[in-house]
Short mmCIF file of C-alpha atoms and ligand atoms in Angstrom, two decimals:
data_model
loop_
_atom_site.label_atom_id
_atom_site.label_comp_id
_atom_site.label_asym_id
_atom_site.label_seq_id
_atom_site.Cartn_x
_atom_site.Cartn_y
_atom_site.Cartn_z
CA MET A 1 -13.54 -13.33 25.18
CA SER A 2 -11.18 -13.07 27.41
CA LEU A 3 -7.21 -15.04 26.98
CA PRO A 4 -3.56 -15.49 28.38
CA PRO A 5 -1.35 -13.78 27.94
CA LEU A 6 1.06 -14.53 25.34
CA VAL A 7 4.25 -13.49 26.81
CA GLU A 8 5.65 -14.71 30.29
CA PRO A 9 6.86 -11.46 32.30
CA ALA A 10 10.55 -10.49 33.15
CA ALA A 11 12.37 -11.28 36.29
CA GLU A 12 12.47 -7.45 36.74
CA LEU A 13 12.09 -4.19 36.27
CA THR A 14 15.31 -1.46 36.69
CA VAL A 15 14.49 1.60 38.97
CA ASP A 16 14.81 3.20 35.24
CA GLU A 17 12.09 1.06 33.71
CA ILE A 18 9.16 1.91 36.78
CA ARG A 19 10.79 5.38 36.85
CA ARG A 20 9.73 6.15 32.83
CA TYR A 21 6.84 3.50 33.52
CA SER A 22 4.69 4.67 36.02
CA ARG A 23 1.39 5.24 34.57
CA HIS A 24 1.41 1.44 33.40
CA LEU A 25 2.15 0.61 36.82
CA ILE A 26 -0.24 2.46 38.81
CA ILE A 27 -3.63 0.65 36.47
CA PRO A 28 -4.17 -2.15 37.86
CA ASP A 29 -4.06 -4.25 34.92
CA VAL A 30 -1.37 -3.78 34.18
CA GLY A 31 0.77 -3.52 37.77
CA VAL A 32 4.25 -4.60 37.89
CA GLU A 33 3.67 -8.00 35.98
CA GLY A 34 1.92 -6.32 33.34
CA GLN A 35 4.99 -3.78 32.71
CA LYS A 36 7.00 -7.42 32.89
CA ARG A 37 5.51 -8.95 30.09
CA LEU A 38 6.01 -6.13 28.06
CA LYS A 39 9.72 -6.02 28.90
CA ASN A 40 9.68 -9.50 28.06
CA ALA A 41 7.57 -9.43 24.68
CA ARG A 42 8.67 -9.79 20.91
CA VAL A 43 6.40 -7.59 18.85
CA LEU A 44 7.17 -7.62 14.93
CA CYS A 45 5.60 -4.70 12.66
CA VAL A 46 5.35 -5.04 8.99
CA GLY A 47 5.90 -2.13 7.02
CA ALA A 48 7.10 1.22 8.96
CA GLY A 49 5.28 3.11 6.40
CA GLY A 50 1.31 4.85 7.33
CA LEU A 51 -0.07 1.58 9.72
CA GLY A 52 2.78 1.38 11.00
CA SER A 53 4.81 4.26 11.84
CA PRO A 54 2.17 4.81 14.39
CA ALA A 55 2.61 2.01 16.34
CA LEU A 56 6.23 1.19 16.25
CA MET A 57 5.74 4.48 18.35
CA TYR A 58 3.56 3.66 20.86
CA LEU A 59 4.83 0.14 21.65
CA ALA A 60 7.89 1.45 21.38
CA ALA A 61 6.74 4.07 24.04
CA ALA A 62 4.68 1.79 25.53
CA GLY A 63 8.05 -1.05 26.55
CA VAL A 64 7.77 -3.57 24.64
CA GLY A 65 10.86 -5.80 24.80
CA THR A 66 12.36 -5.24 21.36
CA LEU A 67 10.49 -4.36 18.33
CA GLY A 68 11.26 -5.41 15.15
CA ILE A 69 10.60 -3.54 11.67
CA ILE A 70 10.55 -4.61 7.98
CA ASP A 71 10.56 -2.02 5.51
CA PHE A 72 12.86 -3.03 1.82
CA ASP A 73 11.69 1.24 1.27
CA THR A 74 13.06 4.56 1.13
CA VAL A 75 11.68 7.44 2.86
CA ASP A 76 9.95 10.20 -0.03
CA GLU A 77 8.43 13.35 0.50
CA SER A 78 5.14 11.78 0.38
CA ASN A 79 5.57 10.05 2.65
CA LEU A 80 5.41 12.58 5.53
CA GLN A 81 1.55 13.47 5.78
CA ARG A 82 1.00 10.62 7.63
CA GLN A 83 4.25 8.13 8.45
CA ILE A 84 5.30 10.65 10.44
CA ILE A 85 8.16 8.86 12.33
CA HIS A 86 9.79 9.90 9.66
CA GLY A 87 11.14 13.06 9.09
CA VAL A 88 12.48 15.78 6.58
CA SER A 89 16.16 14.56 6.50
CA ASP A 90 15.31 10.89 6.88
CA VAL A 91 13.90 11.63 2.99
CA GLY A 92 15.43 8.86 0.45
CA ARG A 93 16.74 7.23 3.72
CA SER A 94 15.84 3.32 4.29
CA LYS A 95 12.31 3.68 5.79
CA ALA A 96 13.54 0.06 8.20
CA GLU A 97 16.92 2.52 9.80
CA SER A 98 15.11 6.26 9.57
CA ALA A 99 12.60 4.35 12.08
CA ALA A 100 14.93 2.67 14.12
CA ALA A 101 16.06 6.32 15.14
CA SER A 102 13.54 7.31 15.71
CA ILE A 103 12.03 3.88 18.97
CA ARG A 104 15.57 5.36 20.01
CA GLU A 105 15.15 8.75 20.30
CA ILE A 106 11.23 7.96 22.58
CA ASN A 107 12.41 4.45 24.61
CA PRO A 108 16.20 4.11 24.19
CA LEU A 109 15.37 -0.09 26.28
CA VAL A 110 13.70 -0.88 23.81
CA ASN A 111 16.43 -2.87 21.56
CA VAL A 112 14.99 -3.44 18.15
CA GLU A 113 16.24 -5.23 14.59
CA ILE A 114 16.09 -4.01 11.37
CA HIS A 115 14.84 -6.72 9.06
CA ASN A 116 16.22 -4.38 5.47
CA THR A 117 14.13 -5.98 3.06
CA ALA A 118 10.94 -7.20 1.19
CA LEU A 119 8.58 -9.45 3.15
CA ASP A 120 9.15 -12.65 0.57
CA ARG A 121 7.99 -16.61 0.54
CA GLU A 122 11.47 -17.36 1.62
CA ASN A 123 12.55 -15.33 4.18
CA VAL A 124 8.39 -14.51 6.36
CA ARG A 125 8.29 -17.45 8.42
CA GLU A 126 11.72 -16.85 9.74
CA ILE A 127 11.85 -14.21 10.31
CA PHE A 128 8.08 -14.62 11.67
CA SER A 129 9.52 -17.14 14.03
CA GLY A 130 11.00 -14.27 16.00
CA TYR A 131 8.42 -13.07 17.15
CA ASP A 132 5.03 -13.21 20.01
CA LEU A 133 3.02 -11.57 18.00
CA ILE A 134 2.57 -9.12 14.77
CA VAL A 135 2.06 -5.86 13.65
CA ASP A 136 0.90 -5.69 10.34
CA GLY A 137 0.97 -2.27 8.62
CA THR A 138 1.09 -3.07 4.99
CA ASP A 139 -1.03 -2.53 2.27
CA ASN A 140 -1.12 -3.69 -0.59
CA PHE A 141 -3.11 -7.03 -0.53
CA ALA A 142 -0.53 -10.19 -2.00
CA THR A 143 1.58 -8.99 1.15
CA ARG A 144 -1.38 -8.93 2.70
CA TYR A 145 -2.30 -12.30 2.95
CA MET A 146 1.19 -13.75 2.25
CA VAL A 147 1.06 -12.38 6.38
CA ASN A 148 -2.08 -14.40 7.33
CA ASP A 149 -1.24 -17.48 5.15
CA ALA A 150 2.31 -17.13 7.44
CA ALA A 151 0.89 -15.71 10.67
CA VAL A 152 -1.67 -19.46 10.65
CA LEU A 153 0.48 -21.93 8.75
CA LEU A 154 2.53 -20.85 12.11
CA GLY A 155 0.04 -20.23 14.90
CA LYS A 156 1.42 -16.80 15.50
CA PRO A 157 -2.12 -14.13 15.69
CA TYR A 158 -2.25 -11.63 14.66
CA VAL A 159 -2.92 -7.41 14.88
CA TRP A 160 -4.62 -5.98 11.09
CA GLY A 161 -4.93 -3.25 10.02
CA SER A 162 -6.12 -1.09 6.75
CA ILE A 163 -7.26 2.33 5.80
CA TYR A 164 -8.05 4.37 2.17
CA ARG A 165 -8.99 7.24 2.00
CA PHE A 166 -11.46 7.77 5.53
CA ASP A 167 -11.96 4.19 5.76
CA GLY A 168 -9.91 2.26 8.03
CA GLN A 169 -10.61 -1.20 9.67
CA ALA A 170 -9.01 -3.58 12.74
CA SER A 171 -9.11 -7.25 13.52
CA VAL A 172 -7.27 -9.45 14.87
CA PHE A 173 -6.50 -12.69 13.42
CA TRP A 174 -5.32 -16.04 15.22
CA ALA A 175 -6.77 -19.02 13.77
CA GLU A 176 -6.60 -20.76 17.56
CA HIS A 177 -9.16 -19.36 18.82
CA GLY A 178 -10.92 -17.08 15.62
CA PRO A 179 -11.04 -16.37 12.30
CA CYS A 180 -8.11 -15.49 10.05
CA TYR A 181 -8.25 -13.04 7.30
CA ARG A 182 -8.95 -15.15 4.60
CA CYS A 183 -12.74 -16.58 6.47
CA LEU A 184 -13.45 -12.61 6.44
CA TYR A 185 -11.69 -12.44 2.69
CA PRO A 186 -11.51 -15.83 0.76
CA GLU A 187 -10.26 -13.46 -2.54
CA PRO A 188 -8.63 -10.90 -2.50
CA PRO A 189 -10.63 -8.26 -4.53
CA PRO A 190 -10.75 -8.19 -8.86
CA PRO A 191 -7.91 -6.04 -10.10
CA GLY A 192 -8.36 -2.68 -10.66
CA MET A 193 -10.99 -2.39 -8.21
CA VAL A 194 -9.93 -1.42 -4.96
CA PRO A 195 -7.58 1.59 -5.54
CA SER A 196 -4.24 1.50 -3.14
CA CYS A 197 -3.11 4.42 -0.73
CA ALA A 198 -1.29 5.50 -3.88
CA GLU A 199 -4.22 5.57 -6.43
CA GLY A 200 -7.08 6.99 -3.83
CA GLY A 201 -5.56 8.80 -1.33
CA VAL A 202 -5.36 8.39 2.68
CA LEU A 203 -6.38 11.57 4.89
CA GLY A 204 -3.12 11.08 7.00
CA VAL A 205 -4.47 11.11 10.97
CA LEU A 206 -6.67 7.79 9.86
CA CYS A 207 -3.96 6.12 10.16
CA ALA A 208 -3.17 6.80 13.10
CA SER A 209 -6.86 6.19 14.11
CA ILE A 210 -5.90 2.81 13.24
CA GLY A 211 -2.08 2.26 14.57
CA SER A 212 -3.10 3.08 17.67
CA ILE A 213 -6.17 0.27 17.95
CA GLN A 214 -3.90 -1.61 16.34
CA VAL A 215 -1.53 -0.89 19.46
CA ASN A 216 -4.10 -1.28 21.67
CA GLU A 217 -4.77 -5.01 20.38
CA ALA A 218 -1.26 -5.83 20.64
CA ILE A 219 -0.98 -4.72 24.33
CA LYS A 220 -4.12 -6.41 25.49
CA LEU A 221 -3.08 -9.65 23.71
CA LEU A 222 0.93 -9.56 24.85
CA THR A 223 0.21 -9.45 28.92
CA GLY A 224 -3.83 -11.15 28.68
CA ILE A 225 -6.09 -8.05 29.64
CA GLY A 226 -9.19 -6.87 27.77
CA GLU A 227 -11.15 -9.02 25.01
CA PRO A 228 -9.29 -8.65 22.51
CA LEU A 229 -10.65 -7.85 19.06
CA VAL A 230 -10.21 -11.76 17.75
CA GLY A 231 -13.56 -12.28 15.42
CA ARG A 232 -14.71 -8.60 15.37
CA LEU A 233 -14.34 -6.77 12.76
CA MET A 234 -13.88 -3.32 13.84
CA VAL A 235 -15.01 -0.88 11.31
CA TYR A 236 -14.37 3.27 11.32
CA ASP A 237 -15.64 5.91 9.12
CA ALA A 238 -13.85 9.09 9.41
CA LEU A 239 -16.70 11.57 8.09
CA GLU A 240 -19.18 10.06 10.28
CA MET A 241 -17.13 9.83 12.76
CA SER A 242 -18.56 6.35 13.78
CA TYR A 243 -16.83 3.01 15.31
CA ARG A 244 -18.78 -0.67 14.66
CA LYS A 245 -18.13 -3.81 14.90
CA ILE A 246 -19.35 -6.25 13.45
CA LYS A 247 -18.93 -10.03 13.82
CA VAL A 248 -16.30 -12.26 12.37
CA ARG A 249 -16.68 -15.96 12.05
CA LYS A 250 -14.69 -18.60 11.59
CA ASP A 251 -15.73 -20.16 8.35
CA PRO A 252 -14.96 -24.14 8.31
CA ASP A 253 -14.37 -24.30 4.11
CA CYS A 254 -11.85 -21.76 4.88
CA ALA A 255 -8.83 -22.93 1.86
CA LEU A 256 -6.60 -21.78 5.37
CA CYS A 257 -7.61 -22.16 8.86
CA GLY A 258 -11.36 -24.00 7.95
CA GLU A 259 -11.50 -28.49 7.42
CA ASN A 260 -10.48 -30.48 4.89
CA PRO A 261 -7.99 -26.77 4.66
CA THR A 262 -6.33 -26.93 0.26
CA VAL A 263 -3.47 -23.83 0.62
CA THR A 264 -1.34 -25.78 3.29
CA ASP A 265 1.33 -23.66 2.43
CA LEU A 266 2.75 -21.12 1.86
CA LEU A 267 1.57 -19.81 -1.67
CA GLU A 268 4.33 -19.84 -5.21
CA ASP A 269 2.86 -16.29 -6.38
CA TYR A 270 0.84 -13.64 -4.08
CA GLU A 271 1.19 -11.35 -6.70
CA ASP A 272 -0.04 -13.90 -9.35
CA PHE A 273 -2.69 -14.95 -6.66
CA CYS A 274 -3.70 -11.00 -6.39
CA GLY A 275 -3.18 -10.40 -10.10
CA ALA A 276 -1.56 -6.90 -10.44
CA VAL A 277 -3.93 -6.19 -13.70
CA SER A 278 -6.62 -8.63 -15.39
CA GLU A 279 -5.94 -11.01 -18.44
CA GLU A 280 -7.86 -8.98 -20.37
CA ALA A 281 -5.07 -6.51 -19.82
CA GLN A 282 -2.19 -8.52 -19.94
CA GLU A 283 -3.32 -9.57 -23.37
CA ALA A 284 -3.91 -5.46 -23.73
CA VAL A 285 -0.91 -4.28 -23.13
CA VAL A 286 1.38 -6.51 -25.82
CA ASP A 287 3.16 -4.44 -28.29
CA SER A 288 0.37 -1.57 -27.66
CA THR A 289 2.63 -0.19 -24.92
CA ILE A 290 5.34 3.37 -25.18
CA THR A 291 7.60 3.78 -22.92
CA ALA A 292 7.30 8.20 -21.56
CA LEU A 293 10.52 8.77 -24.46
CA GLU A 294 8.65 7.16 -26.94
CA LEU A 295 5.52 9.36 -25.91
CA LYS A 296 8.01 12.96 -25.93
CA GLU A 297 9.60 11.72 -29.41
CA TRP A 298 6.35 11.34 -30.85
CA GLN A 299 5.44 14.86 -29.69
CA ASP A 300 8.12 16.50 -30.49
CA ALA A 301 7.88 14.91 -34.93
CA GLY A 302 4.23 17.23 -34.14
CA LYS A 303 2.25 12.63 -34.42
CA ASP A 304 -1.04 13.72 -34.39
CA ILE A 305 -2.06 11.82 -31.25
CA PHE A 306 -4.94 12.59 -28.38
CA LEU A 307 -3.29 11.75 -25.08
CA VAL A 308 -6.06 10.65 -23.25
CA ASP A 309 -5.43 10.66 -18.59
CA VAL A 310 -7.49 8.20 -17.34
CA ARG A 311 -6.70 9.00 -13.89
CA GLU A 312 -9.00 11.27 -11.24
CA PRO A 313 -10.19 15.20 -12.01
CA ALA A 314 -7.76 15.10 -8.27
CA GLU A 315 -4.54 13.99 -9.81
CA TYR A 316 -5.08 15.22 -13.12
CA GLU A 317 -5.17 18.94 -10.33
CA ILE A 318 -1.87 17.30 -8.77
CA VAL A 319 0.08 16.48 -11.93
CA ARG A 320 -0.18 15.89 -15.97
CA ILE A 321 1.49 15.61 -19.04
CA PRO A 322 1.52 18.16 -21.10
CA GLY A 323 -1.17 17.68 -23.60
CA SER A 324 -3.48 15.20 -22.00
CA THR A 325 -7.20 15.56 -22.09
CA LEU A 326 -9.04 13.83 -18.59
CA ILE A 327 -11.35 10.96 -19.46
CA PRO A 328 -11.49 8.74 -16.24
CA LYS A 329 -11.25 4.85 -17.15
CA GLY A 330 -14.68 4.62 -15.41
CA GLU A 331 -16.22 6.21 -17.98
CA ILE A 332 -14.29 4.01 -20.55
CA LEU A 333 -15.18 0.38 -18.67
CA SER A 334 -18.69 2.28 -18.98
CA GLY A 335 -18.85 3.02 -22.72
CA GLU A 336 -19.80 6.31 -22.56
CA ALA A 337 -16.82 8.24 -23.23
CA LEU A 338 -16.29 6.41 -26.37
CA ALA A 339 -17.61 9.08 -28.42
CA LYS A 340 -15.00 11.06 -27.42
CA LEU A 341 -12.22 9.33 -29.10
CA PRO A 342 -11.30 10.49 -32.30
CA GLN A 343 -11.09 8.05 -34.51
CA ASP A 344 -8.47 9.29 -36.71
CA LYS A 345 -5.76 9.78 -34.92
CA GLN A 346 -3.40 8.12 -32.57
CA ILE A 347 -4.43 7.07 -28.96
CA VAL A 348 -2.54 7.49 -26.70
CA LEU A 349 -3.29 6.43 -22.24
CA HIS A 350 -2.04 6.65 -19.35
CA CYS A 351 -2.71 7.17 -15.91
CA LYS A 352 -0.52 7.38 -12.91
CA SER A 353 1.58 3.69 -12.89
CA GLY A 354 -0.29 2.44 -16.11
CA VAL A 355 -2.38 0.12 -14.03
CA ARG A 356 -5.78 1.43 -14.64
CA SER A 357 -4.37 2.34 -18.50
CA ALA A 358 -3.71 -1.26 -18.97
CA GLU A 359 -7.29 -1.86 -18.05
CA ALA A 360 -9.28 0.76 -20.48
CA LEU A 361 -6.77 -0.60 -22.89
CA ALA A 362 -8.45 -2.81 -22.95
CA ALA A 363 -11.63 -1.63 -23.55
CA LEU A 364 -10.64 0.12 -25.89
CA LYS A 365 -9.23 -2.68 -28.16
CA ALA A 366 -12.48 -4.49 -27.48
CA ALA A 367 -14.12 -1.42 -28.92
CA GLY A 368 -12.64 -1.72 -31.88
CA PHE A 369 -9.20 0.75 -31.05
CA SER A 370 -7.20 -1.16 -32.37
CA ASP A 371 -4.17 1.00 -32.50
CA ALA A 372 -4.87 2.60 -30.07
CA VAL A 373 -1.61 1.81 -27.27
CA HIS A 374 -0.36 3.48 -23.36
CA LEU A 375 2.27 4.40 -21.28
CA GLN A 376 3.64 2.23 -19.22
CA GLY A 377 4.78 3.61 -15.60
CA GLY A 378 3.13 6.78 -16.52
CA VAL A 379 2.79 9.93 -15.23
CA LEU A 380 5.47 8.87 -12.53
CA SER A 381 7.85 7.35 -15.01
CA TRP A 382 7.23 11.20 -17.39
CA VAL A 383 7.88 12.94 -14.67
CA LYS A 384 11.14 10.14 -13.70
CA GLN A 385 12.21 10.17 -17.72
CA ILE A 386 11.16 14.01 -19.47
CA ASP A 387 10.40 16.47 -16.82
CA PRO A 388 12.05 15.66 -12.78
CA SER A 389 10.51 19.42 -11.72
CA LEU A 390 6.59 17.71 -11.83
CA PRO A 391 5.80 16.81 -9.44
CA ALA A 392 5.77 12.50 -8.17
CA TYR A 393 3.22 11.89 -5.73
ZN1 LIG B 401 -9.35 -18.56 7.99
#
């Protein structure tokens, strides 16, 4: 299915632009008219992280006239392995500002609009309204569903991508011409089932593989060339080096874009919809949560504690809290590790940020370890409050 171009052409290209974009201009399918459409285009990139980095750089180099960047985060050293729009001197700087500076260096002809804020239900419509196309580079389900819902409600197309370890996916969601994200994934995964890249890792170069597919699709949509990835899901496996395309149909029962929609406005709370932790875990942590300072006091006082690290072995290799024993969460949830736990000691669970340990705590309490507690904020809070010389990852 080919679609008409999203954007009308700009009146003209300057001599500078003709020189700069000559390798586009001599491709018959793009030509001067296609380049003029790119010049007139307004594209918003949600997130200047793993996917946003290559996407913004190539969109800028391609001559997209106006690029919006929305990101509230700051550059961290652990971002540099894949977020190539940022450099060493940007650590600590706003990602949106840092990305804008790189774009100006790549192509000063691009007009950059910085939204140094978190996307939320109050601002998403207004921000999206100002753009022809959205490139979604978010890394969490709450924002992903909000981007989808806002795009469908506003009638905007968007290019979606996701990455995890060696696997990537991409598609174009445009409810007027095909399915939306909810047609493909009607429900968010159960809390704790799908680890984030921060928990599970991501091969840095995978960002370029998927980010470049997103830019490719953006250019096709803006200029009206080729077959856009509407109604098809691209699935990439970097280890197999395989690309598969899966047909995705519009779901007539989709809660958002189906025949009888039940979602007719943005949700009140997307975090709640996606459930940061399960209800069992939320209940388990009440009165059973300690801080890093309390844990340190217990250790210093010689309290008889059994500290359990429920992360994965690779994470344990990177950084560990002194005195901890590694028992991955899966072994606790399956029950196989319960026999390893002492009955006569104070059990303290921890993970990286406190989500997995909350889930493990719920399982322990259900198994009768009623005094067990978990560490709020996990290793990250230990590093921050007790020992900043350890690496936060
Ligand atoms: Zn839908």
